[in-house]
């Protein structure tokens, strides 16, 4: 039973890739989506970012591989999506969006699939191209990005029950919200750092006095 | 017991001997060099030059030295050093031994020349000097007296004096500071802080034109404010002037090299063609800007002089950090070295640089001396490789590049050089290996193209089979699909 369920969910993933409006309607209102699959896709995307950093062909790869940090690549790839999910949710709750956080996460995860697949293809192809052919690989990547944006816009429209114009407005507001979240995050962490060093220095002072 | 002390002695020797050998083998250089790699990180390298001779007052036979402002050399090895404050031009041979000092000018009959006001013709704060090989003439930019003095190159007697041309246009004052003369006897004069370009004079001393106007780089923010401000506001704004050149040199093909250190300039080093356009090649990992300033624009190198070798390798002198940057004709940084300081060999306010054979002569206006720098083993190999590469002697270049790699395995230029050699011989796999080590994508792609062609040719049969079967598979599935579809209907 569970197996069949997973198979069905994967079929709806494929359906959402090519028919995003219908697909996400089914996913939202008939419960055909899975947050777990979305999470798995995002994790795969993070891994794909690491792979493409290292294994993109030499002609196209401008990265300094000797200073590669796969953990930071992975985390920075995923944190963008997390940030988007949180900030889009905060904004759409204010703008009467019908989607909850799980819906947003599923839409995001599902819409990454074409980009993920095309990235995989381009990493392989990039090992067999010369400078003149780089443009082909780049346009393949471009198709992946455009596809991703299209599915994301369609999916958000469906789950929030928005018109296209409102959707764009909320996305702009999402960018502002994301900026504020990042700002607060940096503020928080720098204050925490100061507090930490304050406590540490007080503790050190005390240890010295006691001795 | 004896064994133990022997052992201690052995350990002692093993620890201390190698360092002593290292210090005495002539490979510990005065300067620390570096280059920039593909990612613009500084990479340590041996310096290309080391201090050989210091020319100071003690060598000058009792003539006072205040600090040299410019230097020129002739092919027979004479070095001409301009001392602006003392108003003298001191002449030494290539080893720095004093020959003559010029202050009062004599004519061919060994009489002191009298100018039109009845005074003796003496230098007044000269700032530049140039030796023209073709006519064996010594040109001196006599800045304070606003004239150019031309002397005979062998006995240093007066040939002629060039004053401000009567037909000179523009607002620049005629205070010649630096000067070069090409093989067609055209005189290129740099006037400090002139935004009209280099003054070009005809061989007879009449004004020809302004040459090579330097375009300023426009700040986007400034551009925005200027575009929305009124005419009256514009009047009160700071004007954007074309940055001034502050030094010139001449290469063997007759191109004029010029440098500027104006922070507003788009380029720092210029190779001007006869139309005054910049045709400097900047094909290296970095642009020809000296030190790379990733964040702070105020920390960019300030080039005061450039010296060009006949195979296109040039050295530029940076007064901001007292460094010498060596570039090849492609604009690839070969080496950077030198520093500001008070110790022997470091610079205080460097002003001029020129080649004397394979040596460099560097002047400094604050130190009362000039330095002759001679290439180190690394520098010799780098110059030789650059020369062979320029003239297309590939095999010799390969040998030199391999020598360089023994001295500096972090040297991308050498890897690329070796790669190019293998590419010429159609040895694509080796070429790819070296281009990868040298981080050169463009040439790697060329080599890979060749390699891919070879592989495709060798395995043409297999590839054709795969391709044909792929097409058949597609056709087969299409046909089956359509049959199924029509069957349903």
PDB file of C-alpha atoms in Angstrom, chain A residues 7 41 51 64 75 83 91 95-96 104 106 108 120 134 138 146 151 158 161 164 184 186 195:
ATOM      1  CA  UNK A   7       4.805   5.392  -6.863  1.00  0.00           C
ATOM      2  CA  UNK A  41      14.903  16.614  -4.091  1.00  0.00           C
ATOM      3  CA  UNK A  51      29.206  17.790  -7.855  1.00  0.00           C
ATOM      4  CA  UNK A  64      39.459  26.882  -7.348  1.00  0.00           C
ATOM      5  CA  UNK A  75      24.306  24.505   3.162  1.00  0.00           C
ATOM      6  CA  UNK A  83      14.766  31.233   3.449  1.00  0.00           C
ATOM      7  CA  UNK A  91       4.231  37.245   3.412  1.00  0.00           C
ATOM      8  CA  UNK A  95      -1.699  38.630   1.815  1.00  0.00           C
ATOM      9  CA  UNK A  96      -4.504  36.055   2.266  1.00  0.00           C
ATOM     10  CA  UNK A 104       5.142  26.090  -0.355  1.00  0.00           C
ATOM     11  CA  UNK A 106       6.416  20.993  -1.828  1.00  0.00           C
ATOM     12  CA  UNK A 108       9.577  24.599  -4.260  1.00  0.00           C
ATOM     13  CA  UNK A 120      23.251  16.799 -14.040  1.00  0.00           C
ATOM     14  CA  UNK A 134      30.201  26.386 -24.010  1.00  0.00           C
ATOM     15  CA  UNK A 138      24.984  27.455 -20.848  1.00  0.00           C
ATOM     16  CA  UNK A 146      13.468  29.203 -16.881  1.00  0.00           C
ATOM     17  CA  UNK A 151       6.791  25.857 -12.434  1.00  0.00           C
ATOM     18  CA  UNK A 158      -2.342  27.533  -7.496  1.00  0.00           C
ATOM     19  CA  UNK A 161      -5.156  30.922  -5.128  1.00  0.00           C
ATOM     20  CA  UNK A 164      -0.524  36.259 -11.614  1.00  0.00           C
ATOM     21  CA  UNK A 184      18.007  40.052  11.693  1.00  0.00           C
ATOM     22  CA  UNK A 186      23.242  38.593  11.104  1.00  0.00           C
ATOM     23  CA  UNK A 195      27.779  37.984  24.439  1.00  0.00           C
TER      24      UNK A 195
END
